[in-house]
Amino acid sequence: MQRFERIYEAHHDAVRAYVRRRAPADAVDVVVADTFLVCWRKLDSVPDEALPWLYAVARKTLANHRRKLARQTAQRAAAVFQPDPVGDGVLAAAFAELNDRDREVLRLVAWEGMSLREAAAALGCSTVACRVRLHRAKARLASRLEAAASFQPDPEGVTR
Amino acid sequence: MSTDVIARLAAANPVPTGAAPPVIEPLRVPRRRVAVALVLAAAVAVPAAAFAGKLGDLFGLSNQGTPVATTSLYLSQDTQMSAAMQSLGFPTTLQLLGTQNGVSFYASRRADGHYCFALEKDGNRGGVSCDLDGSFPSPSDPVWAFPPHDTLAGFAADDVATIVGIDASGQRVVTVPVQDNLFAAPDGDYTGVATIAAFDARGTLLWSWRLPDR
């Protein structure tokens, strides 16, 4: 029981921030609570380095939450809401073009500040696989940013 | 370029690491889920002490309550709450200690001697928590408070006369009198409460608790 308290105290803020970076505000409390409820129930299987494990649980909990919301609401857009990178519209647009796998590994490294080993644990893959995934995701994002930077709008516009 | 991508992305982090805790937005989740949210927050936020003897002695509370079956609670009919209660080892019988502002208060002891608490609000939502290692009630821990959302409610030892909710800037949000060892604020938005403080009848500060996530 004390172990659960330690985990909660040590990682609650980080898990909450993780969820806030990926979920609408009104879903944060639910997803965080459900994440720690899973932690409570599976305390024996929580590794010593608990944070990547918690991130993995939060990611799955968030996915479940989105699926449930998508079933319940006609406004499907609300169900797939994800906060964009802020203050950088070009980056946000390029980031949005990536697939979920790319976005998640980039978020873990850039936003959660995780090492490759930690990110691999959170994603449930090997460190080598994570390294490859991160490399490719960075390349794809860089490519889109370069394309955006070189884009020159047609001076004639698009009206015909 | 790729490294720059990470740096650029990090600079655009919507929730920067180490940022001041945000003011929690008013909760607009389904009420059933609010109850689940209360489960863990309360369970981990309030440590407790080993108890023995009858209910009143154990709690240091005058209020003895009346027994009710755990299955009679709305919470036990809710799938998620029922699962949480099972995980926490809730007893089959609880003591109903009273009702204030639409909040019904329950307490009991589970098999290992640790105590469990339940609140039901308006008969359609609520929260549960169990004593983890035992410190309530004691001079250092005279209040068992549930994390405030649309009410501020909990249990208090005999010496506690008033509970005060304080926001992150130190402003008083709500003052709640303790009656029969119980307190419940009127309906409202208490998500901005960051600290809960307890005072005796003379206005002496007995205890305060900074909520871990606010």
Short mmCIF file of C-alpha atoms in Angstrom, two decimals:
data_model
loop_
_atom_site.label_atom_id
_atom_site.label_comp_id
_atom_site.label_asym_id
_atom_site.label_seq_id
_atom_site.Cartn_x
_atom_site.Cartn_y
_atom_site.Cartn_z
CA MET A 1 0.00 0.00 0.00
CA GLN A 2 2.80 2.39 0.85
CA ARG A 3 4.35 1.62 -2.50
CA PHE A 4 1.21 2.80 -4.25
CA GLU A 5 1.33 6.03 -2.26
CA ARG A 6 4.95 6.55 -3.25
CA ILE A 7 4.19 5.94 -6.89
CA TYR A 8 1.22 8.28 -6.79
CA GLU A 9 3.10 11.05 -5.03
CA ALA A 10 6.13 10.72 -7.28
CA HIS A 11 4.40 10.49 -10.61
CA HIS A 12 0.93 11.98 -10.37
CA ASP A 13 1.95 15.36 -11.73
CA ALA A 14 3.87 13.80 -14.61
CA VAL A 15 1.00 11.51 -15.54
CA ARG A 16 -1.42 14.40 -15.36
CA ALA A 17 0.80 16.49 -17.61
CA TYR A 18 1.12 13.56 -20.02
CA VAL A 19 -2.65 13.29 -20.26
CA ARG A 20 -3.15 17.04 -20.57
CA ARG A 21 -0.81 17.03 -23.57
CA ARG A 22 -3.02 14.50 -25.30
CA ALA A 23 -6.59 14.95 -24.11
CA PRO A 24 -9.25 17.62 -23.80
CA ALA A 25 -9.47 19.25 -20.41
CA ASP A 26 -12.70 17.56 -19.41
CA ALA A 27 -11.19 14.12 -19.92
CA VAL A 28 -8.04 14.63 -17.88
CA ASP A 29 -9.41 13.82 -14.44
CA VAL A 30 -11.08 10.65 -15.68
CA VAL A 31 -8.07 9.33 -17.55
CA VAL A 32 -5.64 10.11 -14.73
CA ALA A 33 -7.90 8.47 -12.17
CA ASP A 34 -8.38 5.39 -14.32
CA THR A 35 -4.65 5.15 -14.90
CA PHE A 36 -3.93 5.06 -11.20
CA LEU A 37 -6.81 2.68 -10.63
CA VAL A 38 -5.06 0.24 -12.98
CA CYS A 39 -1.84 0.88 -11.08
CA TRP A 40 -3.63 0.09 -7.84
CA ARG A 41 -5.02 -3.17 -9.17
CA LYS A 42 -1.78 -4.28 -10.81
CA LEU A 43 0.60 -2.98 -8.19
CA ASP A 44 2.55 -6.24 -8.12
CA SER A 45 3.37 -5.95 -11.79
CA VAL A 46 4.41 -2.30 -11.74
CA PRO A 47 8.17 -2.12 -12.39
CA ASP A 48 10.52 -0.17 -10.14
CA GLU A 49 10.81 2.41 -12.85
CA ALA A 50 7.12 3.13 -12.79
CA LEU A 51 6.73 6.22 -14.94
CA PRO A 52 7.08 4.62 -18.39
CA TRP A 53 4.68 1.92 -17.25
CA LEU A 54 2.21 4.58 -16.11
CA TYR A 55 2.54 6.39 -19.42
CA ALA A 56 1.78 3.16 -21.24
CA VAL A 57 -1.31 2.62 -19.10
CA ALA A 58 -2.38 6.24 -19.58
CA ARG A 59 -1.98 5.90 -23.33
CA LYS A 60 -4.20 2.82 -23.42
CA THR A 61 -6.68 4.39 -21.03
CA LEU A 62 -6.83 7.46 -23.23
CA ALA A 63 -7.39 5.30 -26.31
CA ASN A 64 -10.24 3.51 -24.54
CA HIS A 65 -11.68 6.83 -23.50
CA ARG A 66 -11.59 8.09 -27.09
CA ARG A 67 -13.22 4.94 -28.40
CA LYS A 68 -15.96 5.20 -25.81
CA LEU A 69 -16.48 8.86 -26.57
CA ALA A 70 -16.59 8.14 -30.29
CA ARG A 71 -19.36 5.62 -29.69
CA GLN A 72 -21.28 7.98 -27.46
CA THR A 73 -21.04 11.22 -29.36
CA ALA A 74 -22.02 12.26 -32.82
CA GLN A 75 -19.28 14.87 -32.70
CA ARG A 76 -16.49 12.54 -33.63
CA ALA A 77 -14.05 15.40 -33.86
CA ALA A 78 -14.26 15.79 -30.11
CA ALA A 79 -13.23 12.21 -29.65
CA VAL A 80 -10.00 12.56 -31.51
CA PHE A 81 -8.98 15.87 -29.99
CA GLN A 82 -5.28 16.16 -29.27
CA PRO A 83 -3.54 19.34 -28.14
CA ASP A 84 -1.28 20.75 -30.84
CA PRO A 85 2.21 22.05 -30.34
CA VAL A 86 1.59 25.63 -29.23
CA GLY A 87 3.03 28.88 -30.52
CA ASP A 88 4.33 27.40 -33.77
CA GLY A 89 1.66 27.06 -36.41
CA VAL A 90 3.94 25.58 -39.05
CA LEU A 91 5.18 22.94 -36.65
CA ALA A 92 1.62 22.20 -35.52
CA ALA A 93 0.51 21.67 -39.11
CA ALA A 94 3.47 19.43 -39.91
CA PHE A 95 3.02 17.50 -36.67
CA ALA A 96 -0.65 16.92 -37.43
CA GLU A 97 0.28 15.27 -40.73
CA LEU A 98 2.24 12.54 -38.97
CA ASN A 99 0.66 9.27 -37.96
CA ASP A 100 -0.13 8.42 -34.35
CA ARG A 101 2.98 6.28 -33.90
CA ASP A 102 5.28 9.04 -35.04
CA ARG A 103 3.57 11.67 -32.96
CA GLU A 104 3.67 9.58 -29.80
CA VAL A 105 7.37 8.78 -29.88
CA LEU A 106 8.15 12.43 -30.63
CA ARG A 107 5.96 13.58 -27.76
CA LEU A 108 7.58 11.16 -25.32
CA VAL A 109 11.06 12.43 -26.15
CA ALA A 110 10.33 16.11 -26.70
CA TRP A 111 7.50 16.75 -24.24
CA GLU A 112 7.96 14.11 -21.57
CA GLY A 113 11.73 14.39 -21.81
CA MET A 114 12.18 10.64 -21.83
CA SER A 115 15.32 8.79 -22.80
CA LEU A 116 15.13 6.23 -25.58
CA ARG A 117 15.06 3.42 -23.03
CA GLU A 118 12.20 5.05 -21.10
CA ALA A 119 10.27 5.83 -24.25
CA ALA A 120 10.71 2.23 -25.38
CA ALA A 121 9.24 1.02 -22.08
CA ALA A 122 6.30 3.37 -22.47
CA LEU A 123 5.70 2.19 -26.02
CA GLY A 124 6.19 -1.47 -25.22
CA CYS A 125 9.01 -2.00 -27.70
CA SER A 126 12.76 -2.54 -27.59
CA THR A 127 15.16 0.34 -27.28
CA VAL A 128 16.51 -0.42 -30.73
CA ALA A 129 13.05 -0.38 -32.24
CA CYS A 130 12.30 2.86 -30.43
CA ARG A 131 15.49 4.41 -31.75
CA VAL A 132 14.48 3.48 -35.30
CA ARG A 133 10.96 4.73 -34.75
CA LEU A 134 12.19 8.03 -33.36
CA HIS A 135 14.71 8.49 -36.16
CA ARG A 136 12.06 7.95 -38.81
CA ALA A 137 9.55 10.16 -37.05
CA LYS A 138 12.05 12.98 -36.76
CA ALA A 139 12.95 12.61 -40.42
CA ARG A 140 9.32 12.70 -41.49
CA LEU A 141 8.62 15.76 -39.37
CA ALA A 142 11.75 17.49 -40.61
CA SER A 143 10.76 16.69 -44.18
CA ARG A 144 7.34 18.23 -43.72
CA LEU A 145 8.82 21.30 -42.09
CA GLU A 146 11.24 21.73 -44.95
CA ALA A 147 8.41 21.38 -47.45
CA ALA A 148 6.43 23.99 -45.58
CA ALA A 149 9.41 26.36 -45.51
CA SER A 150 9.97 26.04 -49.26
CA PHE A 151 6.33 26.45 -50.15
CA GLN A 152 5.69 29.48 -52.36
CA PRO A 153 2.07 30.35 -52.95
CA ASP A 154 1.09 30.86 -56.54
CA PRO A 155 1.13 34.64 -57.07
CA GLU A 156 -1.90 34.25 -59.30
CA GLY A 157 -3.80 32.62 -56.50
CA VAL A 158 -6.15 29.78 -57.01
CA THR A 159 -9.13 31.60 -58.38
CA ARG A 160 -10.00 30.82 -61.93
CA MET B 1 17.81 19.14 -38.69
CA SER B 2 16.29 16.18 -36.85
CA THR B 3 17.74 17.30 -33.53
CA ASP B 4 16.39 20.75 -34.20
CA VAL B 5 13.02 19.16 -34.73
CA ILE B 6 13.04 17.80 -31.20
CA ALA B 7 14.14 21.13 -29.76
CA ARG B 8 11.51 22.97 -31.76
CA LEU B 9 8.84 20.51 -30.67
CA ALA B 10 9.96 20.76 -27.04
CA ALA B 11 9.63 24.53 -27.23
CA ALA B 12 6.05 24.09 -28.37
CA ASN B 13 5.11 21.78 -25.49
CA PRO B 14 1.49 22.61 -24.57
CA VAL B 15 2.18 21.62 -20.94
CA PRO B 16 5.80 22.56 -20.27
CA THR B 17 7.65 20.40 -17.78
CA GLY B 18 7.95 22.09 -14.43
CA ALA B 19 5.19 24.55 -15.17
CA ALA B 20 3.10 25.72 -12.25
CA PRO B 21 0.19 23.39 -11.53
CA PRO B 22 -2.78 24.55 -13.55
CA VAL B 23 -6.06 25.64 -12.15
CA ILE B 24 -8.22 22.62 -12.70
CA GLU B 25 -11.03 23.26 -15.09
CA PRO B 26 -14.58 22.78 -13.83
CA LEU B 27 -15.32 19.12 -14.00
CA ARG B 28 -17.71 18.25 -16.80
CA VAL B 29 -17.28 14.53 -16.89
CA PRO B 30 -20.17 12.16 -16.33
CA ARG B 31 -20.97 12.12 -12.66
CA ARG B 32 -20.47 8.41 -12.37
CA ARG B 33 -16.86 8.94 -13.40
CA VAL B 34 -16.39 11.77 -10.96
CA ALA B 35 -16.95 9.23 -8.28
CA VAL B 36 -14.19 7.07 -9.66
CA ALA B 37 -11.95 10.08 -9.75
CA LEU B 38 -12.58 10.53 -6.08
CA VAL B 39 -11.60 7.00 -5.28
CA LEU B 40 -7.91 7.19 -5.87
CA ALA B 41 -7.35 10.76 -4.98
CA ALA B 42 -8.85 10.24 -1.59
CA ALA B 43 -7.32 6.85 -1.09
CA VAL B 44 -3.79 8.07 -1.55
CA ALA B 45 -4.09 11.55 -0.23
CA VAL B 46 -5.09 10.74 3.29
CA PRO B 47 -3.00 8.32 5.29
CA ALA B 48 -4.46 6.76 8.38
CA ALA B 49 -3.70 4.84 11.57
CA ALA B 50 -4.48 1.42 12.95
CA PHE B 51 -7.85 1.33 14.61
CA ALA B 52 -9.38 -0.97 17.21
CA GLY B 53 -12.59 -1.15 19.19
CA LYS B 54 -16.03 0.06 18.32
CA LEU B 55 -16.63 2.58 15.63
CA GLY B 56 -16.90 5.69 17.75
CA ASP B 57 -13.75 4.96 19.71
CA LEU B 58 -11.83 4.07 16.65
CA PHE B 59 -12.61 7.22 14.80
CA GLY B 60 -12.35 9.48 17.80
CA LEU B 61 -15.79 10.57 16.70
CA SER B 62 -18.89 10.88 18.79
CA ASN B 63 -21.08 9.97 15.88
CA GLN B 64 -21.81 6.24 16.00
CA GLY B 65 -24.12 5.99 13.01
CA THR B 66 -26.46 3.18 12.08
CA PRO B 67 -25.54 0.03 10.15
CA VAL B 68 -26.52 -0.42 6.53
CA ALA B 69 -25.65 -3.05 3.97
CA THR B 70 -22.92 -1.97 1.56
CA THR B 71 -25.01 -3.36 -1.26
CA SER B 72 -27.73 -0.83 -0.46
CA LEU B 73 -25.51 2.03 -1.61
CA TYR B 74 -25.90 3.45 -5.08
CA LEU B 75 -22.13 3.22 -5.41
CA SER B 76 -22.19 -0.55 -5.13
CA GLN B 77 -24.56 -0.70 -8.12
CA ASP B 78 -22.10 1.19 -10.31
CA THR B 79 -19.77 -1.17 -12.14
CA GLN B 80 -16.62 0.88 -11.79
CA MET B 81 -17.28 1.91 -8.22
CA SER B 82 -18.18 -1.61 -7.26
CA ALA B 83 -14.91 -2.82 -8.73
CA ALA B 84 -13.04 -0.14 -6.83
CA MET B 85 -14.77 -1.11 -3.61
CA GLN B 86 -13.82 -4.70 -4.19
CA SER B 87 -10.23 -3.75 -4.83
CA LEU B 88 -10.18 -1.71 -1.67
CA GLY B 89 -11.71 -4.54 0.37
CA PHE B 90 -14.84 -2.76 1.42
CA PRO B 91 -16.77 -4.45 4.26
CA THR B 92 -20.27 -5.79 3.66
CA THR B 93 -21.71 -3.47 6.29
CA LEU B 94 -21.17 0.26 6.71
CA GLN B 95 -22.23 2.75 9.35
CA LEU B 96 -24.39 5.55 8.02
CA LEU B 97 -23.16 8.54 10.01
CA GLY B 98 -25.55 11.10 8.61
CA THR B 99 -26.53 13.28 5.67
CA GLN B 100 -25.66 16.93 5.02
CA ASN B 101 -26.34 19.05 1.96
CA GLY B 102 -27.37 15.97 0.05
CA VAL B 103 -24.22 14.04 1.00
CA SER B 104 -24.61 10.77 2.90
CA PHE B 105 -21.59 9.68 4.94
CA TYR B 106 -20.62 6.05 5.53
CA ALA B 107 -17.72 4.45 7.38
CA SER B 108 -16.69 0.98 8.45
CA ARG B 109 -13.71 -1.28 9.03
CA ARG B 110 -12.49 -3.92 6.61
CA ALA B 111 -11.03 -7.32 7.41
CA ASP B 112 -7.48 -6.14 8.08
CA GLY B 113 -8.67 -3.51 10.51
CA HIS B 114 -8.26 -0.61 8.16
CA TYR B 115 -11.19 1.66 7.68
CA CYS B 116 -13.17 2.51 4.61
CA PHE B 117 -15.23 5.59 3.85
CA ALA B 118 -17.93 6.31 1.34
CA LEU B 119 -19.85 9.39 0.34
CA GLU B 120 -22.98 9.46 -1.75
CA LYS B 121 -24.26 12.72 -3.13
CA ASP B 122 -27.91 13.11 -4.04
CA GLY B 123 -28.12 9.34 -4.34
CA ASN B 124 -26.55 9.30 -7.78
CA ARG B 125 -22.81 9.80 -7.39
CA GLY B 126 -20.10 9.74 -4.80
CA GLY B 127 -16.74 8.36 -3.85
CA VAL B 128 -15.03 5.77 -1.72
CA SER B 129 -11.68 5.51 -0.03
CA CYS B 130 -9.98 3.27 2.47
CA ASP B 131 -7.54 3.95 5.25
CA LEU B 132 -4.11 2.92 4.07
CA ASP B 133 -1.73 3.08 7.00
CA GLY B 134 -3.65 4.87 9.71
CA SER B 135 -3.40 8.33 11.18
CA PHE B 136 -6.99 9.51 11.36
CA PRO B 137 -8.00 10.83 13.74
CA SER B 138 -4.99 12.24 15.50
CA PRO B 139 -3.76 15.73 16.35
CA SER B 140 -1.67 15.65 13.22
CA ASP B 141 -4.47 14.33 11.07
CA PRO B 142 -7.92 15.21 12.42
CA VAL B 143 -9.72 15.38 9.08
CA TRP B 144 -10.54 12.86 6.40
CA ALA B 145 -11.43 14.97 3.40
CA PHE B 146 -12.45 13.88 -0.05
CA PRO B 147 -10.92 15.86 -2.90
CA PRO B 148 -13.28 18.76 -3.61
CA HIS B 149 -15.18 18.83 -6.87
CA ASP B 150 -18.83 19.86 -6.75
CA THR B 151 -18.78 19.63 -2.98
CA LEU B 152 -16.21 19.75 -0.21
CA ALA B 153 -17.00 16.93 2.17
CA GLY B 154 -15.48 14.58 4.67
CA PHE B 155 -15.13 13.45 8.25
CA ALA B 156 -13.63 15.37 11.17
CA ALA B 157 -12.62 14.55 14.74
CA ASP B 158 -14.56 15.94 17.68
CA ASP B 159 -12.35 18.98 18.21
CA VAL B 160 -12.79 20.25 14.67
CA ALA B 161 -15.45 22.95 14.34
CA THR B 162 -14.85 24.40 10.90
CA ILE B 163 -13.36 23.35 7.60
CA VAL B 164 -12.07 25.99 5.19
CA GLY B 165 -11.26 25.54 1.52
CA ILE B 166 -8.51 27.83 0.21
CA ASP B 167 -7.49 28.39 -3.40
CA ALA B 168 -3.96 28.46 -4.79
CA SER B 169 -3.66 32.20 -4.21
CA GLY B 170 -4.56 31.84 -0.54
CA GLN B 171 -8.09 33.16 -0.87
CA ARG B 172 -10.82 31.53 1.16
CA VAL B 173 -13.22 29.72 -1.18
CA VAL B 174 -15.64 28.22 1.29
CA THR B 175 -16.16 27.77 5.03
CA VAL B 176 -18.04 24.70 6.15
CA PRO B 177 -19.20 24.02 9.71
CA VAL B 178 -18.62 20.53 11.12
CA GLN B 179 -21.73 18.88 12.50
CA ASP B 180 -21.73 15.44 14.07
CA ASN B 181 -18.17 14.91 12.82
CA LEU B 182 -19.27 15.47 9.24
CA PHE B 183 -18.97 18.34 6.83
CA ALA B 184 -20.35 19.01 3.38
CA ALA B 185 -20.34 22.31 1.53
CA PRO B 186 -23.39 23.34 -0.50
CA ASP B 187 -23.35 22.53 -4.20
CA GLY B 188 -20.73 24.57 -6.01
CA ASP B 189 -17.53 24.42 -7.98
CA TYR B 190 -14.72 23.63 -5.58
CA THR B 191 -12.18 22.48 -8.11
CA GLY B 192 -10.16 25.60 -7.33
CA VAL B 193 -9.64 24.54 -3.72
CA ALA B 194 -5.94 23.83 -3.30
CA THR B 195 -5.70 23.59 0.49
CA ILE B 196 -8.09 22.35 3.13
CA ALA B 197 -7.71 23.69 6.67
CA ALA B 198 -9.38 22.70 9.95
CA PHE B 199 -10.10 25.04 12.86
CA ASP B 200 -11.40 24.44 16.36
CA ALA B 201 -14.26 26.39 17.95
CA ARG B 202 -11.86 29.15 19.05
CA GLY B 203 -10.58 29.63 15.56
CA THR B 204 -7.25 27.93 16.15
CA LEU B 205 -5.76 26.27 13.10
CA LEU B 206 -5.55 22.55 13.84
CA TRP B 207 -4.51 21.13 10.50
CA SER B 208 -4.09 21.92 6.86
CA TRP B 209 -3.63 19.77 3.81
CA ARG B 210 -2.32 20.85 0.45
CA LEU B 211 -3.98 18.75 -2.22
CA PRO B 212 -1.23 17.00 -4.15
CA ASP B 213 -2.50 17.85 -7.63
CA ARG B 214 -3.65 21.45 -7.21
#
